[in-house]
Coordinates of C-alpha atoms in Angstrom, one line a residue:
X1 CA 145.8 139.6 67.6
X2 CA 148.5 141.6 65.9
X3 CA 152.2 141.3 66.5
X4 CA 154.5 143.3 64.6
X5 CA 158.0 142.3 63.5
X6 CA 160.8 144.8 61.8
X7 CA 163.3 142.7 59.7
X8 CA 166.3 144.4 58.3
X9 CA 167.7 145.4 54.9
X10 CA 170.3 141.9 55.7
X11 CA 167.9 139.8 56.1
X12 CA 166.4 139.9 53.0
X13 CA 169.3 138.9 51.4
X14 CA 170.0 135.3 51.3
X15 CA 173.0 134.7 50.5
X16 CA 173.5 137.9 48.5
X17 CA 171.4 136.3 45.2
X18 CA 167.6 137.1 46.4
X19 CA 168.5 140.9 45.3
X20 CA 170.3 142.7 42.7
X21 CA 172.2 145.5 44.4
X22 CA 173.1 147.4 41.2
X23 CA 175.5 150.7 41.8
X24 CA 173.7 153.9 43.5
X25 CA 174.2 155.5 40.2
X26 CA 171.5 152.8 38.7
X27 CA 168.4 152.4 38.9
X28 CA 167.2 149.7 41.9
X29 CA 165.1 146.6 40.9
X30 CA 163.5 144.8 43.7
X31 CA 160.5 142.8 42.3
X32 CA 157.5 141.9 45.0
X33 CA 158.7 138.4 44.1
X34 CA 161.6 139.0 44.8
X35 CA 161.0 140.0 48.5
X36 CA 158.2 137.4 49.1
X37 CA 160.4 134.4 48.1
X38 CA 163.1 136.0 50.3
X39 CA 161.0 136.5 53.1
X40 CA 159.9 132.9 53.2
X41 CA 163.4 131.6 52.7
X42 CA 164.9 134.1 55.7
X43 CA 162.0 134.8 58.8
X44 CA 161.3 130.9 60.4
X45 CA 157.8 131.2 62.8
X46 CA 158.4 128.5 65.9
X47 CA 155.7 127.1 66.7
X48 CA 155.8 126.6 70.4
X49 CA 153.8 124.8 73.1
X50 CA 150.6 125.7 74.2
X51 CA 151.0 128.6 71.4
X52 CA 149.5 128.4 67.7
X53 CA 151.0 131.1 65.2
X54 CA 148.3 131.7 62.4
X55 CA 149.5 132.5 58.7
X56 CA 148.0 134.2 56.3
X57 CA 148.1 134.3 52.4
X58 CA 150.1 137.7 51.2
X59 CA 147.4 139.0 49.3
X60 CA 146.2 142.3 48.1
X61 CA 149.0 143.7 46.9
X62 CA 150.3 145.4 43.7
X63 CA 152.9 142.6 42.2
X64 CA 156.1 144.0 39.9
X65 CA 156.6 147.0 42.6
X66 CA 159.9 148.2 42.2
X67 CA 162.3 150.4 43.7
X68 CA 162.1 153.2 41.2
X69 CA 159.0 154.5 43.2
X70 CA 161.2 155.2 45.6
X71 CA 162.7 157.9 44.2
X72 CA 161.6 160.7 45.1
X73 CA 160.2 164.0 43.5
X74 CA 163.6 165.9 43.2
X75 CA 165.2 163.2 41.0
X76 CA 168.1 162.7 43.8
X77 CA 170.0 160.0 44.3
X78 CA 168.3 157.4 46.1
X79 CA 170.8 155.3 49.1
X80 CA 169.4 152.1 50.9
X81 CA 171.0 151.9 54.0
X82 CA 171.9 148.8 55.7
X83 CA 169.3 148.7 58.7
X84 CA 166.1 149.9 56.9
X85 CA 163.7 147.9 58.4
X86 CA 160.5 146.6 56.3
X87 CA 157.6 146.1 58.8
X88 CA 155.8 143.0 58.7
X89 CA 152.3 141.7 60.3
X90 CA 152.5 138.3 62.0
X91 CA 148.8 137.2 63.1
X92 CA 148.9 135.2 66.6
X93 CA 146.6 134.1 68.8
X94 CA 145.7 135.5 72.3
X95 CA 148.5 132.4 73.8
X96 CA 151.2 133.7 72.1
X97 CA 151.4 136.9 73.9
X98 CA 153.1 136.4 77.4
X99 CA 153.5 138.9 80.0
X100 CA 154.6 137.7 83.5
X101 CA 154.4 139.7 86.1
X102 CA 154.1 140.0 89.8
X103 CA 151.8 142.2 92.1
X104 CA 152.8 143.8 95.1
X105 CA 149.4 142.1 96.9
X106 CA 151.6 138.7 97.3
X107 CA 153.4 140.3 99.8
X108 CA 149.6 141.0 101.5
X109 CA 149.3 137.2 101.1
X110 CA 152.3 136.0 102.5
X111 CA 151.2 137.8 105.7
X112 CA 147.5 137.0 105.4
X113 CA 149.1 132.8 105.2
X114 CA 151.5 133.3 107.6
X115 CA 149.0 134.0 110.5
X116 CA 147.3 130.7 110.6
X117 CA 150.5 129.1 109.4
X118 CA 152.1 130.2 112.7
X119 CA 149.2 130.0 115.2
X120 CA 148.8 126.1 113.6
X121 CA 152.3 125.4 115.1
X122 CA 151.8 127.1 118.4
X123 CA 148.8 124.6 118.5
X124 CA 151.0 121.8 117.9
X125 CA 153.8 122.2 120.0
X126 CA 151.9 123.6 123.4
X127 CA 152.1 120.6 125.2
X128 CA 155.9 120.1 124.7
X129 CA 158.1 122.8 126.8
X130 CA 155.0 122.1 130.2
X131 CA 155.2 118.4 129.5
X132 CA 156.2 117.1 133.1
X133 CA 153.7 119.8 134.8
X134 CA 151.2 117.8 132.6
X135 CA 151.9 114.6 133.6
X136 CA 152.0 115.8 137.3
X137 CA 148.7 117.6 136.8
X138 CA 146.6 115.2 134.7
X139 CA 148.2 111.9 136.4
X140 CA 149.3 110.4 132.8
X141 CA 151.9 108.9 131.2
X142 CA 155.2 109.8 129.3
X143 CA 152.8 108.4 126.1
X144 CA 149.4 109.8 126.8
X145 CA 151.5 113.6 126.8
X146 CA 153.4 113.1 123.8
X147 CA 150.0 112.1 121.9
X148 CA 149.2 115.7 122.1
X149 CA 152.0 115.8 119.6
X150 CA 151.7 112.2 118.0
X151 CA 148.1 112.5 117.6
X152 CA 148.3 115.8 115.4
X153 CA 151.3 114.5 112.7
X154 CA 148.9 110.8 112.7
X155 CA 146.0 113.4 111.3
X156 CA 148.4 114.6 109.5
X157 CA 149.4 110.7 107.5
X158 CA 145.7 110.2 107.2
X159 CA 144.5 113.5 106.0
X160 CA 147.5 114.2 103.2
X161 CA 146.0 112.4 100.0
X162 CA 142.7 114.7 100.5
X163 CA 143.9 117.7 101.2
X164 CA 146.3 117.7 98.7
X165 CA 143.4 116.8 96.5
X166 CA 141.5 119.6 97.7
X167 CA 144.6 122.1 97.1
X168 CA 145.3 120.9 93.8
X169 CA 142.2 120.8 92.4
X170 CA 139.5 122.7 94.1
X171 CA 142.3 125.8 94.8
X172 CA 144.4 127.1 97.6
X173 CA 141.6 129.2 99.2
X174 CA 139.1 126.5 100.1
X175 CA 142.0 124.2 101.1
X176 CA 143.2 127.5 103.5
X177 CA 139.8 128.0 104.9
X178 CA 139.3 124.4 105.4
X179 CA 142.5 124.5 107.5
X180 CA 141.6 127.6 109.4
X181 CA 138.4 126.0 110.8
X182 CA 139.7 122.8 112.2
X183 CA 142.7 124.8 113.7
X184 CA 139.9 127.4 115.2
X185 CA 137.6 124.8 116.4
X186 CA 141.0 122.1 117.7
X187 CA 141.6 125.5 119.8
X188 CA 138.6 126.0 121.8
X189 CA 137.8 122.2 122.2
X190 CA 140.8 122.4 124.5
X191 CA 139.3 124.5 127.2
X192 CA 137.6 120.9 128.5
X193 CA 140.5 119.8 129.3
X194 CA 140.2 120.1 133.1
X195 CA 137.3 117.9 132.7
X196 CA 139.1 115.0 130.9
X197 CA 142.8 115.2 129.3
X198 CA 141.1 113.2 126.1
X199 CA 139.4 116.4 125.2
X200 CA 143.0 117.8 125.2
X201 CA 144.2 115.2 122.5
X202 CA 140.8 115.6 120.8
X203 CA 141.8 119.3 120.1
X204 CA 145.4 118.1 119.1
X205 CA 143.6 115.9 116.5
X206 CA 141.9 118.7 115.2
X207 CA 144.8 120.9 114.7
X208 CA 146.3 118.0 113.1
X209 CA 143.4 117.4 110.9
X210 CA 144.5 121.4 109.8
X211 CA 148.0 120.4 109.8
X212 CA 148.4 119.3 105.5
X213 CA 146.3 122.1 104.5
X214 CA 148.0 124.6 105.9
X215 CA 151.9 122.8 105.8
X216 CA 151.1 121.2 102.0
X217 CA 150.2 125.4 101.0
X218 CA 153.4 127.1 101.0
X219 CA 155.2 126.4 97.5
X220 CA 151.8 126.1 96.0
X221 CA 151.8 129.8 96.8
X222 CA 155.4 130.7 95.8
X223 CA 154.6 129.3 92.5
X224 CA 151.2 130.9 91.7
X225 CA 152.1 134.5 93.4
X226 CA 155.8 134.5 92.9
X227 CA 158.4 135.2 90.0
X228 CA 161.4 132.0 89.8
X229 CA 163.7 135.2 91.1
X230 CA 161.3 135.2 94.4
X231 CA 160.4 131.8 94.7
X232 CA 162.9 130.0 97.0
X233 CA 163.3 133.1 99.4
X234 CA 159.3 133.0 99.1
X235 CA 158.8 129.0 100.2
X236 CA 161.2 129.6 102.8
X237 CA 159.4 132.4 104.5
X238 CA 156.2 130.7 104.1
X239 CA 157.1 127.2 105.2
X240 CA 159.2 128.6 108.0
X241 CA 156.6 130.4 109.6
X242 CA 155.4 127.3 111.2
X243 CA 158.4 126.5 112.7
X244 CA 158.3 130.8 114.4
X245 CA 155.1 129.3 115.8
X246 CA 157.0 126.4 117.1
X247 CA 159.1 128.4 118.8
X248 CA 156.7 130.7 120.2
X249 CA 155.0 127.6 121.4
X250 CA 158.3 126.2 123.2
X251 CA 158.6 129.5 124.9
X252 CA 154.7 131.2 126.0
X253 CA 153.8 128.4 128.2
X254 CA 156.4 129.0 130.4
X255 CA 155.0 132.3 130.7
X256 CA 151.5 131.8 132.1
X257 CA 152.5 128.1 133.5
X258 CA 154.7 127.7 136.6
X259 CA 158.0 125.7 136.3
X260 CA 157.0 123.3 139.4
X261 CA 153.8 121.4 139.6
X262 CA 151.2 123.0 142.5
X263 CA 147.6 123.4 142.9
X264 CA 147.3 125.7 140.6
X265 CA 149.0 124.1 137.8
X266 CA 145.6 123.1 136.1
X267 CA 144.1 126.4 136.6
X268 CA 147.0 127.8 135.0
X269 CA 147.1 125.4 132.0
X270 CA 143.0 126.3 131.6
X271 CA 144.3 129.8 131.2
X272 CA 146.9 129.0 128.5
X273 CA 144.4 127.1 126.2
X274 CA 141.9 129.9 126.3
X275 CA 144.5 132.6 125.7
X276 CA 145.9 130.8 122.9
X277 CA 142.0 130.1 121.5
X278 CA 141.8 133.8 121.7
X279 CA 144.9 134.8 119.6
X280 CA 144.4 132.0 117.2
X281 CA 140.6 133.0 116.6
X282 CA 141.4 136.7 116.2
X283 CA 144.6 135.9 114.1
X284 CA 142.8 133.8 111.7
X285 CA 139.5 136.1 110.7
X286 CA 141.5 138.6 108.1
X287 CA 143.0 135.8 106.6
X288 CA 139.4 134.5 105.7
X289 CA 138.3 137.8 104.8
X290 CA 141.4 139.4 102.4
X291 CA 143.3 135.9 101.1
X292 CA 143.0 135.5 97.4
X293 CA 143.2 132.4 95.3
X294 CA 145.7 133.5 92.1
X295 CA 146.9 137.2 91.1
X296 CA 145.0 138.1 87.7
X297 CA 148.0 136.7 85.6
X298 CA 150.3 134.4 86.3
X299 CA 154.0 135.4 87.4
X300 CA 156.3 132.9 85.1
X301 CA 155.8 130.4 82.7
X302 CA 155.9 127.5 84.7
X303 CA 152.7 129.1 86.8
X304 CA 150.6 129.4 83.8
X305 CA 151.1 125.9 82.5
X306 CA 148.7 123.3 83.3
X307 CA 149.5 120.7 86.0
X308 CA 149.2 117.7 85.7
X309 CA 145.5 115.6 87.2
X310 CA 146.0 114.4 90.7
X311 CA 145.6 110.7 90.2
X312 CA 148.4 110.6 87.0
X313 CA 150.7 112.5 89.4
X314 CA 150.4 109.9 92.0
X315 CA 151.0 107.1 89.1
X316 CA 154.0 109.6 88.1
X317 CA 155.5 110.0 91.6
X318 CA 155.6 106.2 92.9
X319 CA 157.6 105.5 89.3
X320 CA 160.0 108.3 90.0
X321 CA 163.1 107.1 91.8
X322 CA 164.6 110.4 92.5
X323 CA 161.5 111.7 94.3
X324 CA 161.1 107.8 96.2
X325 CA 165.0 109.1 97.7
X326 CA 163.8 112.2 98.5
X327 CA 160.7 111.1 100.2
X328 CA 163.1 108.7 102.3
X329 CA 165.7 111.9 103.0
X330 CA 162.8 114.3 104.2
X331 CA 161.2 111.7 106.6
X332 CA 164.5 110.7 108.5
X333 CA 165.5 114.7 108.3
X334 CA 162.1 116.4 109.7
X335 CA 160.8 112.8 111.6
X336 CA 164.1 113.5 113.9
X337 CA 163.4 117.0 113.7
X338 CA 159.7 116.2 114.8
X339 CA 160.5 114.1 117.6
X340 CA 163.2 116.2 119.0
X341 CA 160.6 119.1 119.0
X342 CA 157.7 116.5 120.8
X343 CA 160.7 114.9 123.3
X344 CA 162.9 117.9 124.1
X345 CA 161.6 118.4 127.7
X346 CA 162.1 114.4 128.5
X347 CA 165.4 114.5 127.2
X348 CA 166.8 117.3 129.1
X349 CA 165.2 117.2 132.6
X350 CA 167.5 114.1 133.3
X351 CA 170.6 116.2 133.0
X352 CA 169.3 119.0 135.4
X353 CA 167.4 121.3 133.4
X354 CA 164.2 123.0 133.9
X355 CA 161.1 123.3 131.7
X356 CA 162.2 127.3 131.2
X357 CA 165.0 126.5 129.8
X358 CA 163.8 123.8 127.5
X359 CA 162.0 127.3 126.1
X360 CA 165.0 128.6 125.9
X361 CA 167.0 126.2 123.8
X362 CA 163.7 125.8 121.5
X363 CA 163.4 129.2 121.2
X364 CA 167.0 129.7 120.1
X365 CA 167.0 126.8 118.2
X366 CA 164.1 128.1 115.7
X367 CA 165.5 131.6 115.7
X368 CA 169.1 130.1 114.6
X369 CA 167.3 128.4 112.1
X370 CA 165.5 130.8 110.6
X371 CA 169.0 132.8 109.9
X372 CA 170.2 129.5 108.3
X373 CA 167.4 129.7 106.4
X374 CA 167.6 133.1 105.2
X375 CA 170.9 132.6 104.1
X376 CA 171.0 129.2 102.8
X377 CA 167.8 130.3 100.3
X378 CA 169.8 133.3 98.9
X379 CA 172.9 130.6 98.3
X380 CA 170.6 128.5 96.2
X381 CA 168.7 131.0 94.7
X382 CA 172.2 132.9 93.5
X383 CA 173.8 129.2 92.3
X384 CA 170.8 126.7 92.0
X385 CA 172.8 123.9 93.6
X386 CA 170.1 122.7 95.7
X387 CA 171.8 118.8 96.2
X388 CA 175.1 120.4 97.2
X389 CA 173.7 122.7 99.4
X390 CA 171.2 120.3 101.2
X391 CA 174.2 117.9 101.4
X392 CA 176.2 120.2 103.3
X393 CA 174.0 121.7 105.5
X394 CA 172.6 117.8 106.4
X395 CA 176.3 116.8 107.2
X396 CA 176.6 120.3 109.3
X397 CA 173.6 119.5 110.5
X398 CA 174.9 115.7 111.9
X399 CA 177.7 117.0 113.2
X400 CA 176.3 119.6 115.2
X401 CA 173.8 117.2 116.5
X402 CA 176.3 115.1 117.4
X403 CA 177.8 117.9 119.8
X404 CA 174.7 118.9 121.4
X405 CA 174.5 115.0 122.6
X406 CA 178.0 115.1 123.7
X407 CA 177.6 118.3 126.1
X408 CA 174.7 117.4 127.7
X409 CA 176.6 115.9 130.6
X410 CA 178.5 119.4 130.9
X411 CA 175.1 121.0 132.4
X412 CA 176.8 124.2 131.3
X413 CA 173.4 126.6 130.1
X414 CA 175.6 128.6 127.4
X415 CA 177.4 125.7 126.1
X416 CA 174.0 123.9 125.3
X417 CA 172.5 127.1 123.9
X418 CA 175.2 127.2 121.5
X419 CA 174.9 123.6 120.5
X420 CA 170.9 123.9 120.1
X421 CA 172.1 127.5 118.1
X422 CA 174.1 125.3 115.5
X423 CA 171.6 122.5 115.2
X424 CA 169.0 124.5 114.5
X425 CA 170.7 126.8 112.0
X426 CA 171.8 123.7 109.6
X427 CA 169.2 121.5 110.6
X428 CA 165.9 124.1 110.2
X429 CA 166.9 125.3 106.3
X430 CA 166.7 121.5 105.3
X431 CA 163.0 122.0 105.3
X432 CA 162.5 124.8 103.1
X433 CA 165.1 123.8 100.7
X434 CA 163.8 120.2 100.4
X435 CA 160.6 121.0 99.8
X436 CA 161.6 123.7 96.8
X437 CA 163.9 120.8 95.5
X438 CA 160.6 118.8 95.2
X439 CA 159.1 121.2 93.4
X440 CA 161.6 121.4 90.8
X441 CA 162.3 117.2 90.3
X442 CA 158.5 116.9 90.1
X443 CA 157.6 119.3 88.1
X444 CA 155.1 120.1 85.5
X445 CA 153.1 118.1 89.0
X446 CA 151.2 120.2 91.5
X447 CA 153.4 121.9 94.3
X448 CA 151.2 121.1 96.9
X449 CA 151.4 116.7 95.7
X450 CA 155.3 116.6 95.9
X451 CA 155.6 118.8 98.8
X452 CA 153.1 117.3 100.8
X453 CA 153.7 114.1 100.5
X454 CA 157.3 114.3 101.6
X455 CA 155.8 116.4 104.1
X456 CA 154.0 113.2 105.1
X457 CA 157.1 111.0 105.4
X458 CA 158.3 113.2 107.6
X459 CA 154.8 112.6 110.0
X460 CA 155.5 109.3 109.6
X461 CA 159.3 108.8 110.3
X462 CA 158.6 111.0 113.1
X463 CA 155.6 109.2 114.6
X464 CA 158.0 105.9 114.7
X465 CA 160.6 107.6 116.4
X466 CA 158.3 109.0 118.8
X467 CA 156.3 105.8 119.5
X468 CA 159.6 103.8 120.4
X469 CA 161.4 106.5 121.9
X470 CA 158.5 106.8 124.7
X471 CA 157.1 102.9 124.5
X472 CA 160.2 100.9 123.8
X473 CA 163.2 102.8 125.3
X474 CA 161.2 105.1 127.8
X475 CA 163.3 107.7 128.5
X476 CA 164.0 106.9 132.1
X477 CA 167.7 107.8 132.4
X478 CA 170.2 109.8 130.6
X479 CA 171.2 106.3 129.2
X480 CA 168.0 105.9 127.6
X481 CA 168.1 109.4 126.6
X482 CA 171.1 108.8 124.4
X483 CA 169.9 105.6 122.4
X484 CA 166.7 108.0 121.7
X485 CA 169.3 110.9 120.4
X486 CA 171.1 108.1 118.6
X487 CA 168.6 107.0 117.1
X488 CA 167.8 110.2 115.6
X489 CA 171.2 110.5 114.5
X490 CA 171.3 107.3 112.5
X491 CA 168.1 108.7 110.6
X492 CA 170.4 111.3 110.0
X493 CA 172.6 110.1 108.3
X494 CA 170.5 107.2 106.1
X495 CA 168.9 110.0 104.8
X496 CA 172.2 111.6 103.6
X497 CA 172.7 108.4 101.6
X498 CA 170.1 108.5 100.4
X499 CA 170.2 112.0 98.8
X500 CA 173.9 111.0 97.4
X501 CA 171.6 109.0 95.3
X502 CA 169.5 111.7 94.0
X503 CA 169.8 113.3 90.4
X504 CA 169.3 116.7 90.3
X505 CA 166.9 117.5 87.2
X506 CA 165.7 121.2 87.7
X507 CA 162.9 120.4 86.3
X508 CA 161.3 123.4 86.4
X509 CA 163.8 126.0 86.3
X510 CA 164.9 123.9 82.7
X511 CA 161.3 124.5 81.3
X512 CA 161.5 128.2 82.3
X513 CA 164.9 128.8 80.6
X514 CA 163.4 127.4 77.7
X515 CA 161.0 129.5 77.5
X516 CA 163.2 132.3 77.9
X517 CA 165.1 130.7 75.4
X518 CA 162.0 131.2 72.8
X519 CA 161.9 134.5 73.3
X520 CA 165.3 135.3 73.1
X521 CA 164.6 133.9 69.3
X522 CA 161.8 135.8 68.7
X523 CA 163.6 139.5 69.7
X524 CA 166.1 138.2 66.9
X525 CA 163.7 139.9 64.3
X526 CA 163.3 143.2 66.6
X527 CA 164.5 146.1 65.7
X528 CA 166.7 147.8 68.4
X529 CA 165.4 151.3 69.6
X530 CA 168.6 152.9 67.4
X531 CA 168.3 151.4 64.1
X532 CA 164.5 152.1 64.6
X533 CA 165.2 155.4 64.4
X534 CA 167.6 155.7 61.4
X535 CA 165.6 154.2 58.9
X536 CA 162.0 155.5 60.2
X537 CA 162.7 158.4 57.8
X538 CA 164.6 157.0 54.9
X539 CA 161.9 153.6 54.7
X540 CA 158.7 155.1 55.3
X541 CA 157.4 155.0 52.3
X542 CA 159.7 151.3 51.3
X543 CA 157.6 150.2 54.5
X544 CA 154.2 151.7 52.5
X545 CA 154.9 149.1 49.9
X546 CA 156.4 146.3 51.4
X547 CA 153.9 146.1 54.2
X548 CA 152.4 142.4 54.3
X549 CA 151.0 139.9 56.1
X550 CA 152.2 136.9 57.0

């Protein structure tokens, strides 16, 4: 292909030797030497990554020209003016040519994910906000309900190295679909569940088996769909809409399930799983119908270059001690925020309050955190200080966590639902911003391998927080309720340590302002629309002669 570059009168002249500017009165001698040898010694071609500029031989062209052709038929004084512009051919390949841009069906696909996004944390959490109606009704443990939780983020450990092979290399939309059938199916194998609770878990292992396909997804679609301006605001809606599900899930059951246990409590929890089998089925079909692997072209630069294989990313990672602190600062942050979600119900029922409004505080806790969210992502995206920003929310975040322990005696509804308000709206951003910042330290490595495997810390810190809150403390009294908290709040704040530690290497972001960089260099030789105009009619025949290829 063809690319066309004007260079001016100036830049022919190299250090005011290459020509012979002799008065206007005289005649004008400019030799086709002359302008070759200056043209070699002025215009330098960068060759760039992943880009190969091809140069041709100047051939084919009538040597000694010289300005007295110029003159025209009238005999009149001839003037060169300053910005004539001689128009030269630079052969490239198809690489070098670059156009990003984005197409308005991403926003199409940040709905069509966002459906089996949230209906995969409804799934998740249903057990949580009904969990003493459950024990009551099924005769089980403390343990054997919060499995309904533990058994889906165990899936979760086991399942992330394949599917984030599967979303790396085989594509987003098998990995999707793959994730939309075990959520389906986890769905409507929970409809046994008057016949044995076990087919209850089995469901909940299902879902969880759905869980890193669908959670590992969202900044593997930011990047791919989304231009850098885009991206942050674009992981955040994306990886947030699990948590709306969440919250949904904290809240319905209370709904269709009665507060105290009676006879009809299992009938009543029947109804819930088939309802939310329904909504999950029919919310799940146009996403397998309409959702798209890649847009045509790629949106940025750092989309269309090529990621690295899975197994040298894994050798890369492991080496990498700033994503090794990161790994340890997203498991403390979302294994606390896991088992607060999974234990929430235990915890409050021994200071007085009911399983509604345990929907209640989750429901305002996810809501307040998606407003942190919202305007946390603009901060970054605006300043790209992701380490100071994380580090202040994480210590708002402790500190707020800190006051919904301390008023939990007070029994007060509005003074806990402003607590749970604050947590949330520090604590809840932390995930979206983490898992961005992983993107850019890892970087050119797949989105979905750094942001699913501290995804996967997080399953795992949050399974050992869950196991001894419900095992070794047992949540029997308010007493026991506060070593669980404070536990959670001395994960906390390890994990702040630890991402003290971290150096922040925008990876990415550096590699795209290079590339902008490059391109600033190559509009150096362009022409602005102005000058264009001035000398189109006082060059066109100098641009007749001087013509060449490069």
């Amino acid at each position: 292909m063809q690319k066309r570059i004007l260079l001016t009168y100036e830049q022919f002249l190299v250090k005011n030797q290459t020509v012979t500017h002799q008065p206007m009165n005289q005649s004008i001698n400019w030799s086709y030497d002359q302008i070759n040898t200056s043209i070699l010694q002025k215009v330098q071609l960068v060759k760039r990554v992943n880009k190969e500029i091809q140069y041709k031989n100047i051939n084919q062209i009538k040597k000694q020209k010289t300005f007295e052709n110029f003159m025209d038929q009238n005999q009149q004084q001839m003037k060169v003016i300053p910005n004539c512009e001689i128009d030269s051919v630079i052969e490239t390949s198809d690489k070098n040519k670059e156009e990003f841009k984005d197409y308005p069906y991403r926003w199409w696909i940040v709905v069509l994910f966002c459906f089996p996004n949230m209906m995969n944390g409804i799934e998740w959490i249903t057990f949580s906000s009904i969990s003493t109606q459950v024990q009551q009704a099924y005769n089980v443990s403390q343990f054997v309900v919060s499995l309904t939780s533990l058994a889906s983020m165990f899936c979760y450990i086991v399942i992330n190295f394949p599917s984030n092979y599967i979303l790396s290399e085989k594509g987003l939309r098998i990995g999707v679909f793959i994730g939309i059938f075990f959520t389906i199916v986890g769905a409507w194998i929970r409809l046994l569940i008057n016949d044995s609770f076990g087919w209850a878990i089995l469901g909940q292992v299902f879902g969880g088996i759905a869980q890193p396909f669908i959670l590992n997804a969202p900044t593997q679609i930011a990047a791919v769909w989304f231009k850098p301006q885009q991206r942050q605001i674009a992981t955040a809606i994306l990886s947030l809409i699990n948590v709306i599900g969440v919250g949904i899930g904290f809240l319905f059951p209370s709904f269709v399930v009665s507060a105290s246990y009676s006879d009809n409590t299992r009938s009543e929890i029947y109804n819930l799983m088939l309802i939310q089998a329904i909504i999950i089925t029919a919310c799940c079909i146009p996403t397998v119908i309409f959702f798209r692997e890649k847009p045509p072209t790629p949106p940025s630069h750092s989309a269309s270059v090529e990621k690295s294989k899975f197994s040298e990313s894994m050798c890369t990672l492991i080496r990498d001690k700033n994503f090794i602190f990161l790994y340890i600062y997203f498991g403390c942050i979302l294994g606390n925020f896991n088992s607060v979600a999974t234990l929430i119900n235990f915890f409050l029922e021994k200071f007085g309050y009911s399983s509604d409004d345990t929907s209640y505080f989750g429901a305002v806790f996810i809501v307040s955190g998606l407003i942190g969210s919202a305007i946390l992502s603009i901060v970054v995206e605006k300043n790209q200080k992701y380490k100071l920003v994380i580090i202040m929310s994480t210590i708002a975040s402790i500190l707020s966590y800190s006051l919904t322990m301390a008023v939990l005696p007070v029994e007060i509804f509005s003074i806990q639902l402003i607590s749970f308000f604050l947590f949330g709206f520090f604590a809840t951003p932390l995930i979206p911003l983490s898992l961005e910042f992983a993107c850019e330290i890892t970087f050119p490595i797949s989105e979905t391998i750094g942001s699913g495997l501290i995804f996967k810390s997080g399953q795992m810190f949050g399974v050992l927080q869950i196991v001894i809150s419900t095992n070794v403390i047992q949540i029997d009294s308010q007493q026991d309720v506060y070593i669980c908290m404070a536990l959670g709040l001395f994960l906390q704040i390890l994990g702040l340590i630890f991402m003290l530690f971290i150096k922040e290497n925008l990876k990415r972001k550096q590699e795209e302002k290079n590339q902008e960089n490059l391109k600033q260099k190559d509009l150096l030789s362009s022409p602005n629309p102005q000058s264009l105009e001035l000398a189109q009619s006082s060059s066109d025949q100098f641009q007749q002669v001087c013509n060449f290829k490069i």
